[in-house]
Tab-separated table of C-alpha atoms in Angstrom:
chain	number	residue	atom	x	y	z
A	1	UNK	CA	67.705	98.356	131.530
A	2	UNK	CA	69.600	96.884	128.592
A	3	UNK	CA	73.383	97.154	128.277
A	4	UNK	CA	72.880	99.531	125.366
A	5	UNK	CA	70.488	101.693	127.401
A	6	UNK	CA	72.930	101.774	130.340
A	7	UNK	CA	75.784	102.810	128.043
A	8	UNK	CA	73.622	105.600	126.607
A	9	UNK	CA	72.739	106.789	130.124
A	10	UNK	CA	76.378	106.767	131.238
A	11	UNK	CA	77.455	108.675	128.121
A	12	UNK	CA	74.750	111.310	128.729
A	13	UNK	CA	75.833	111.685	132.369
A	14	UNK	CA	79.455	112.177	131.314
A	15	UNK	CA	78.493	114.803	128.730
A	16	UNK	CA	76.352	116.761	131.199
A	17	UNK	CA	79.165	116.654	133.762
A	18	UNK	CA	81.594	118.054	131.189
A	19	UNK	CA	79.127	120.808	130.231
A	20	UNK	CA	78.685	121.728	133.898
A	21	UNK	CA	82.447	122.103	134.250
A	22	UNK	CA	82.775	124.207	131.108
A	23	UNK	CA	79.862	126.446	132.084
A	24	UNK	CA	81.195	126.847	135.617
A	25	UNK	CA	77.972	125.637	137.227
A	26	UNK	CA	76.878	122.573	139.177
A	27	UNK	CA	75.590	119.398	137.559
A	28	UNK	CA	72.234	120.003	139.239
A	29	UNK	CA	71.983	123.387	137.486
A	30	UNK	CA	72.635	121.734	134.119
A	31	UNK	CA	69.977	119.134	134.983
A	32	UNK	CA	67.484	121.928	135.732
A	33	UNK	CA	68.155	123.474	132.320
A	34	UNK	CA	67.789	120.094	130.613
A	35	UNK	CA	64.426	119.589	132.301
A	36	UNK	CA	63.439	123.228	131.633
A	37	UNK	CA	63.064	124.180	135.283
A	38	UNK	CA	62.347	127.852	135.847
A	39	UNK	CA	64.644	128.405	138.839
A	40	UNK	CA	67.761	129.120	136.726
A	41	UNK	CA	68.902	132.610	135.797
A	42	UNK	CA	68.519	133.718	132.179
A	43	UNK	CA	72.251	134.219	131.578
A	44	UNK	CA	73.152	130.859	133.087
A	45	UNK	CA	70.370	129.159	131.144
A	46	UNK	CA	71.566	130.699	127.860
A	47	UNK	CA	75.174	129.614	128.515
A	48	UNK	CA	74.153	126.021	129.316
A	49	UNK	CA	71.720	125.834	126.374
A	50	UNK	CA	74.479	127.016	124.030
A	51	UNK	CA	76.797	124.260	125.273
A	52	UNK	CA	74.040	121.629	125.043
A	53	UNK	CA	73.477	122.583	121.422
A	54	UNK	CA	77.179	122.740	120.597
A	55	UNK	CA	77.769	119.193	121.892
A	56	UNK	CA	74.642	117.811	120.242
A	57	UNK	CA	72.850	116.835	123.432
A	58	UNK	CA	69.303	115.587	122.793
A	59	UNK	CA	66.859	115.739	125.694
A	60	UNK	CA	65.112	112.485	126.655
A	61	UNK	CA	61.969	112.077	124.585
A	62	UNK	CA	63.117	114.561	121.935
A	63	UNK	CA	64.453	113.692	118.525
A	64	UNK	CA	67.889	114.370	117.167
A	65	UNK	CA	67.133	116.377	113.999
A	66	UNK	CA	70.175	114.841	112.316
A	67	UNK	CA	68.897	111.295	112.879
A	68	UNK	CA	66.324	109.626	110.589
A	69	UNK	CA	62.826	109.770	112.034
A	70	UNK	CA	61.652	106.251	111.206
A	71	UNK	CA	62.505	102.777	109.980
A	72	UNK	CA	60.318	100.109	108.406
A	73	UNK	CA	60.127	96.524	109.746
A	74	UNK	CA	58.402	93.928	107.568
A	75	UNK	CA	57.412	90.406	108.648
A	76	UNK	CA	55.985	87.393	106.880
A	77	UNK	CA	53.122	87.550	109.390
A	78	UNK	CA	52.433	88.846	112.882
A	79	UNK	CA	50.739	85.744	114.260
A	80	UNK	CA	53.451	83.645	115.872
A	81	UNK	CA	55.191	84.092	119.245
A	82	UNK	CA	58.606	84.432	117.574
A	83	UNK	CA	57.448	87.344	115.410
A	84	UNK	CA	55.962	89.194	118.367
A	85	UNK	CA	59.202	88.864	120.342
A	86	UNK	CA	61.263	90.240	117.440
A	87	UNK	CA	58.793	93.128	117.015
A	88	UNK	CA	59.223	93.981	120.690
A	89	UNK	CA	63.004	93.976	120.340
A	90	UNK	CA	63.026	96.261	117.300
A	91	UNK	CA	60.474	98.678	118.745
A	92	UNK	CA	62.334	98.858	122.089
A	93	UNK	CA	65.639	99.586	120.338
A	94	UNK	CA	64.109	102.240	118.100
A	95	UNK	CA	62.294	103.820	121.042
A	96	UNK	CA	65.585	104.269	122.905
A	97	UNK	CA	66.864	106.170	119.867
A	98	UNK	CA	63.703	108.232	119.422
A	99	UNK	CA	62.831	106.587	116.103
A	100	UNK	CA	59.397	105.467	114.934
A	101	UNK	CA	58.871	101.975	113.530
A	102	UNK	CA	56.424	101.330	110.695
A	103	UNK	CA	55.505	97.610	110.736
A	104	UNK	CA	53.818	95.506	108.094
A	105	UNK	CA	53.650	92.062	106.538
A	106	UNK	CA	54.318	90.553	103.150
A	107	UNK	CA	50.908	88.835	103.169
A	108	UNK	CA	49.245	91.451	100.955
A	109	UNK	CA	52.163	93.662	99.963
A	110	UNK	CA	55.284	92.023	98.493
A	111	UNK	CA	58.784	93.069	99.494
A	112	UNK	CA	59.164	95.019	96.248
A	113	UNK	CA	56.264	97.254	97.311
A	114	UNK	CA	57.717	97.709	100.783
A	115	UNK	CA	60.993	98.827	99.221
A	116	UNK	CA	59.107	101.511	97.295
A	117	UNK	CA	57.161	102.460	100.418
A	118	UNK	CA	60.348	102.876	102.454
A	119	UNK	CA	61.782	105.258	99.866
A	120	UNK	CA	58.502	107.215	99.690
A	121	UNK	CA	58.420	107.549	103.490
A	122	UNK	CA	61.995	108.778	103.594
A	123	UNK	CA	62.759	105.979	106.057
A	124	UNK	CA	66.303	105.289	107.192
A	125	UNK	CA	65.928	101.753	105.889
A	126	UNK	CA	64.104	98.460	106.039
A	127	UNK	CA	64.365	95.455	108.367
A	128	UNK	CA	62.978	92.270	106.790
A	129	UNK	CA	62.195	89.366	109.143
A	130	UNK	CA	61.845	85.731	108.023
A	131	UNK	CA	61.342	86.310	104.327
A	132	UNK	CA	62.838	85.000	101.139
A	133	UNK	CA	64.359	87.695	98.943
A	134	UNK	CA	63.868	87.098	95.238
A	135	UNK	CA	66.715	88.020	92.899
A	136	UNK	CA	64.653	90.970	91.624
A	137	UNK	CA	64.264	92.246	95.193
A	138	UNK	CA	68.004	92.010	95.797
A	139	UNK	CA	68.636	93.863	92.541
A	140	UNK	CA	66.199	96.631	93.545
A	141	UNK	CA	67.936	97.017	96.913
A	142	UNK	CA	71.278	97.453	95.172
A	143	UNK	CA	69.866	99.898	92.613
A	144	UNK	CA	67.978	102.041	95.141
A	145	UNK	CA	70.822	102.101	97.643
A	146	UNK	CA	68.267	101.610	100.417
A	147	UNK	CA	69.762	100.270	103.673
A	148	UNK	CA	68.285	96.809	104.325
A	149	UNK	CA	68.970	94.331	107.146
A	150	UNK	CA	67.606	90.778	107.183
A	151	UNK	CA	66.678	88.914	110.375
A	152	UNK	CA	66.583	85.108	109.996
A	153	UNK	CA	66.253	85.128	106.182
A	154	UNK	CA	64.837	81.970	104.643
A	155	UNK	CA	67.470	81.974	101.921
A	156	UNK	CA	71.067	83.157	101.845
A	157	UNK	CA	71.173	86.795	100.683
A	158	UNK	CA	73.806	88.364	98.458
A	159	UNK	CA	77.036	89.346	100.202
A	160	UNK	CA	76.194	93.067	100.301
A	161	UNK	CA	72.935	92.639	102.284
A	162	UNK	CA	73.706	92.044	105.986
A	163	UNK	CA	71.769	89.431	107.920
A	164	UNK	CA	71.377	88.761	111.625
A	165	UNK	CA	70.471	85.516	113.336
A	166	UNK	CA	71.507	83.254	116.179
A	167	UNK	CA	73.758	80.235	116.622
A	168	UNK	CA	71.092	77.798	115.399
A	169	UNK	CA	73.394	74.822	114.845
A	170	UNK	CA	75.194	74.952	118.179
A	171	UNK	CA	71.982	75.784	120.057
A	172	UNK	CA	70.218	72.730	118.637
A	173	UNK	CA	73.253	70.551	119.291
A	174	UNK	CA	73.344	71.678	122.934
A	175	UNK	CA	69.618	70.966	123.341
A	176	UNK	CA	69.950	67.405	122.051
A	177	UNK	CA	73.114	66.848	124.096
A	178	UNK	CA	71.080	67.715	127.207
A	179	UNK	CA	68.482	65.086	126.297
A	180	UNK	CA	71.261	62.557	125.719
A	181	UNK	CA	72.816	63.381	129.095
A	182	UNK	CA	69.454	62.682	130.745
A	183	UNK	CA	69.616	59.181	129.273
A	184	UNK	CA	67.432	59.491	126.170
A	185	UNK	CA	68.713	57.570	123.166
A	186	UNK	CA	65.539	57.614	121.072
A	187	UNK	CA	65.065	61.308	120.270
A	188	UNK	CA	62.693	62.560	117.589
A	189	UNK	CA	62.555	65.993	116.021
A	190	UNK	CA	59.877	68.281	114.630
A	191	UNK	CA	62.167	70.227	112.329
A	192	UNK	CA	61.760	73.338	110.206
A	193	UNK	CA	61.507	73.340	106.437
A	194	UNK	CA	64.670	72.459	104.530
A	195	UNK	CA	64.557	75.751	102.604
A	196	UNK	CA	64.790	77.713	105.878
A	197	UNK	CA	68.387	78.510	106.837
A	198	UNK	CA	67.500	78.444	110.544
A	199	UNK	CA	65.450	75.261	110.197
A	200	UNK	CA	68.192	73.467	108.283
A	201	UNK	CA	70.861	74.542	110.790
A	202	UNK	CA	68.797	73.279	113.738
A	203	UNK	CA	68.279	69.915	112.032
A	204	UNK	CA	72.000	69.666	111.336
A	205	UNK	CA	72.745	70.470	114.987
A	206	UNK	CA	70.339	67.707	116.052
A	207	UNK	CA	72.036	65.221	113.751
A	208	UNK	CA	75.504	66.290	114.875
A	209	UNK	CA	74.652	65.617	118.538
A	210	UNK	CA	73.321	62.152	117.682
A	211	UNK	CA	76.357	61.329	115.565
A	212	UNK	CA	78.749	62.417	118.316
A	213	UNK	CA	76.885	60.099	120.706
A	214	UNK	CA	77.125	57.186	118.258
A	215	UNK	CA	73.355	57.105	117.633
A	216	UNK	CA	72.129	56.517	114.095
A	217	UNK	CA	69.821	59.110	112.530
A	218	UNK	CA	66.316	57.661	112.022
A	219	UNK	CA	64.140	59.598	109.528
A	220	UNK	CA	61.061	57.754	110.834
A	221	UNK	CA	60.993	59.984	113.918
A	222	UNK	CA	61.832	63.263	112.157
A	223	UNK	CA	59.277	65.454	110.388
A	224	UNK	CA	59.793	68.858	108.745
A	225	UNK	CA	57.038	71.467	109.004
A	226	UNK	CA	56.575	75.220	109.071
A	227	UNK	CA	57.217	76.821	112.459
A	228	UNK	CA	53.526	76.296	113.165
A	229	UNK	CA	51.361	74.752	115.920
A	230	UNK	CA	48.920	72.834	113.702
A	231	UNK	CA	51.636	71.359	111.503
A	232	UNK	CA	53.705	70.597	114.589
A	233	UNK	CA	50.751	68.739	116.099
A	234	UNK	CA	50.182	66.585	113.007
A	235	UNK	CA	53.893	65.822	112.656
A	236	UNK	CA	54.164	64.904	116.342
A	237	UNK	CA	51.236	62.507	116.113
A	238	UNK	CA	52.960	60.759	113.206
A	239	UNK	CA	56.195	60.495	115.197
A	240	UNK	CA	54.512	59.228	118.369
A	241	UNK	CA	52.512	56.616	116.434
A	242	UNK	CA	55.569	54.936	114.920
A	243	UNK	CA	56.341	51.324	115.863
A	244	UNK	CA	59.295	52.444	118.004
A	245	UNK	CA	58.345	55.922	119.235
A	246	UNK	CA	60.865	58.281	120.848
A	247	UNK	CA	61.134	59.027	124.556
A	248	UNK	CA	62.040	62.636	123.777
A	249	UNK	CA	61.221	65.128	121.015
A	250	UNK	CA	63.152	68.261	120.096
A	251	UNK	CA	61.029	70.910	118.365
A	252	UNK	CA	62.578	73.607	116.169
A	253	UNK	CA	60.277	76.327	117.558
A	254	UNK	CA	57.985	77.040	120.493
A	255	UNK	CA	54.908	76.882	118.246
A	256	UNK	CA	55.890	73.382	117.107
A	257	UNK	CA	56.697	72.375	120.697
A	258	UNK	CA	53.177	73.336	121.763
A	259	UNK	CA	52.010	70.961	119.045
A	260	UNK	CA	54.199	68.226	120.547
A	261	UNK	CA	52.621	68.800	123.972
A	262	UNK	CA	49.117	68.520	122.501
A	263	UNK	CA	50.037	65.387	120.561
A	264	UNK	CA	51.376	63.819	123.761
A	265	UNK	CA	48.105	64.658	125.520
A	266	UNK	CA	46.052	63.092	122.731
A	267	UNK	CA	48.201	59.963	122.892
A	268	UNK	CA	47.773	59.712	126.659
A	269	UNK	CA	51.441	60.427	127.360
A	270	UNK	CA	52.629	62.432	130.315
A	271	UNK	CA	55.287	65.108	129.893
A	272	UNK	CA	58.027	64.657	130.984
A	273	UNK	CA	57.526	61.222	132.592
A	274	UNK	CA	56.598	59.497	129.276
A	275	UNK	CA	57.957	62.039	126.814
A	276	UNK	CA	60.558	64.751	127.313
A	277	UNK	CA	59.981	67.839	125.163
A	278	UNK	CA	62.655	70.375	124.268
A	279	UNK	CA	61.992	73.554	122.275
A	280	UNK	CA	63.878	76.284	120.416
A	281	UNK	CA	63.039	80.013	120.833
A	282	UNK	CA	61.983	80.525	124.463
A	283	UNK	CA	59.326	83.091	123.670
A	284	UNK	CA	56.860	84.106	126.374
A	285	UNK	CA	54.660	81.069	125.668
A	286	UNK	CA	57.452	78.631	126.590
A	287	UNK	CA	57.297	79.488	130.286
A	288	UNK	CA	53.467	79.521	130.213
A	289	UNK	CA	53.124	76.083	128.613
A	290	UNK	CA	51.948	73.098	130.659
A	291	UNK	CA	54.443	71.931	131.671
A	292	UNK	CA	56.811	74.879	131.127
A	293	UNK	CA	59.144	74.140	128.232
A	294	UNK	CA	62.857	73.592	128.423
A	295	UNK	CA	64.152	75.597	125.478
A	296	UNK	CA	67.043	77.110	123.584
A	297	UNK	CA	66.647	80.831	124.242
A	298	UNK	CA	67.078	83.306	121.427
A	299	UNK	CA	68.186	86.797	122.590
A	300	UNK	CA	65.185	88.568	121.043
A	301	UNK	CA	65.814	91.988	122.554
A	302	UNK	CA	69.432	91.850	121.430
A	303	UNK	CA	68.322	90.738	117.955
A	304	UNK	CA	66.115	93.814	117.701
A	305	UNK	CA	68.837	96.118	118.975
A	306	UNK	CA	71.452	94.671	116.642
A	307	UNK	CA	69.204	94.847	113.568
A	308	UNK	CA	68.336	98.471	114.348
A	309	UNK	CA	71.952	99.398	115.082
A	310	UNK	CA	73.259	97.861	111.869
A	311	UNK	CA	70.482	99.503	109.839
A	312	UNK	CA	71.259	102.968	111.193
A	313	UNK	CA	74.971	102.448	110.601
A	314	UNK	CA	74.207	101.514	106.999
A	315	UNK	CA	72.122	104.688	106.691
A	316	UNK	CA	75.194	106.628	107.841
A	317	UNK	CA	77.387	104.899	105.263
A	318	UNK	CA	79.010	102.489	107.738
A	319	UNK	CA	78.694	98.848	106.641
A	320	UNK	CA	79.023	96.103	109.292
A	321	UNK	CA	82.339	94.334	109.767
A	322	UNK	CA	80.718	91.079	108.625
A	323	UNK	CA	77.739	90.457	106.329
A	324	UNK	CA	76.471	87.785	108.753
A	325	UNK	CA	76.062	88.371	112.486
A	326	UNK	CA	75.145	85.490	114.806
A	327	UNK	CA	74.152	86.035	118.426
A	328	UNK	CA	74.667	83.353	121.050
A	329	UNK	CA	71.787	81.216	122.300
A	330	UNK	CA	71.320	79.912	125.845
A	331	UNK	CA	69.871	76.675	127.189
A	332	UNK	CA	66.992	77.241	129.641
A	333	UNK	CA	65.857	74.175	131.593
A	334	UNK	CA	62.329	73.825	132.943
A	335	UNK	CA	60.085	70.863	133.771
A	336	UNK	CA	59.290	69.492	130.286
A	337	UNK	CA	62.496	67.426	130.281
A	338	UNK	CA	63.601	64.682	132.649
A	339	UNK	CA	65.225	61.258	132.603
A	340	UNK	CA	63.402	58.504	130.679
A	341	UNK	CA	61.002	56.272	132.570
A	342	UNK	CA	62.942	53.453	134.238
A	343	UNK	CA	66.250	55.311	134.188
A	344	UNK	CA	67.763	56.555	137.450
A	345	UNK	CA	68.948	60.170	137.489
A	346	UNK	CA	72.699	60.567	137.797
């Protein structure tokens, strides 16, 4: 159970206990009424039901009539492991609140159309994941007054549109510091596109770790691609075929890291004995890779919960304390990283 789910459970228990005291009955009697058991007298049932209604108690699985019935979550696509993890987080958070989630992509319907659709559906608001908002879209959001929350936007939004992400810079820096501590001094990177805020931050974190270690940045072993397996594979082959190839590669996403693993296989390199591979995301595929990937873990469930929470607060007229929320990442070590060949572990 998530921390948010536990808090909700504890709050419900406290409310039912208070209602039992006010009604002059046991907590078990209140529980029977909540679950519509028949072995409760009519007068007692009516008294408890009246108190449940007065305090706004909503039975598990039933909707609060005062709460919006659905939200819309739009993604660039639904093909990558990152997207699927974020979908799971949003749907889980909404499910706890008894809210439906309408999902879609911007592949065939632009954001402007999704904004219109959200208004037509009477949705509480719109969560937009990994997309670039055009100025016209930002203007429409302001004009319509529709609550919108961005998750990992590709470009910096206007100040009045909240965005949620993770500590990309410090997470990448920590990942590269781990490789340095293992003894690697020749570390390549399959980075994200420069126009991506997350991709740029991860590249800057990589460079910061190298600079702190007194190692010069070498563009020959850095390639920028989409967060994509095929592009990650091609970029990795280019990096591994350089005159002085790296002994370790940091990938900006799990999809790219899978490309690094395949490139290593095609080049006849063992992982991690010939090439250490570090990833960023830690989606489900990271642990299932061969070998399992060391990775910077994004808190996907928390991302979904936070995006949903902020959206519903906006719908209630409560803006977040900050327009930008960053959740902490965590370094997860598996068997794709080890000391370089010929170096003794400390």
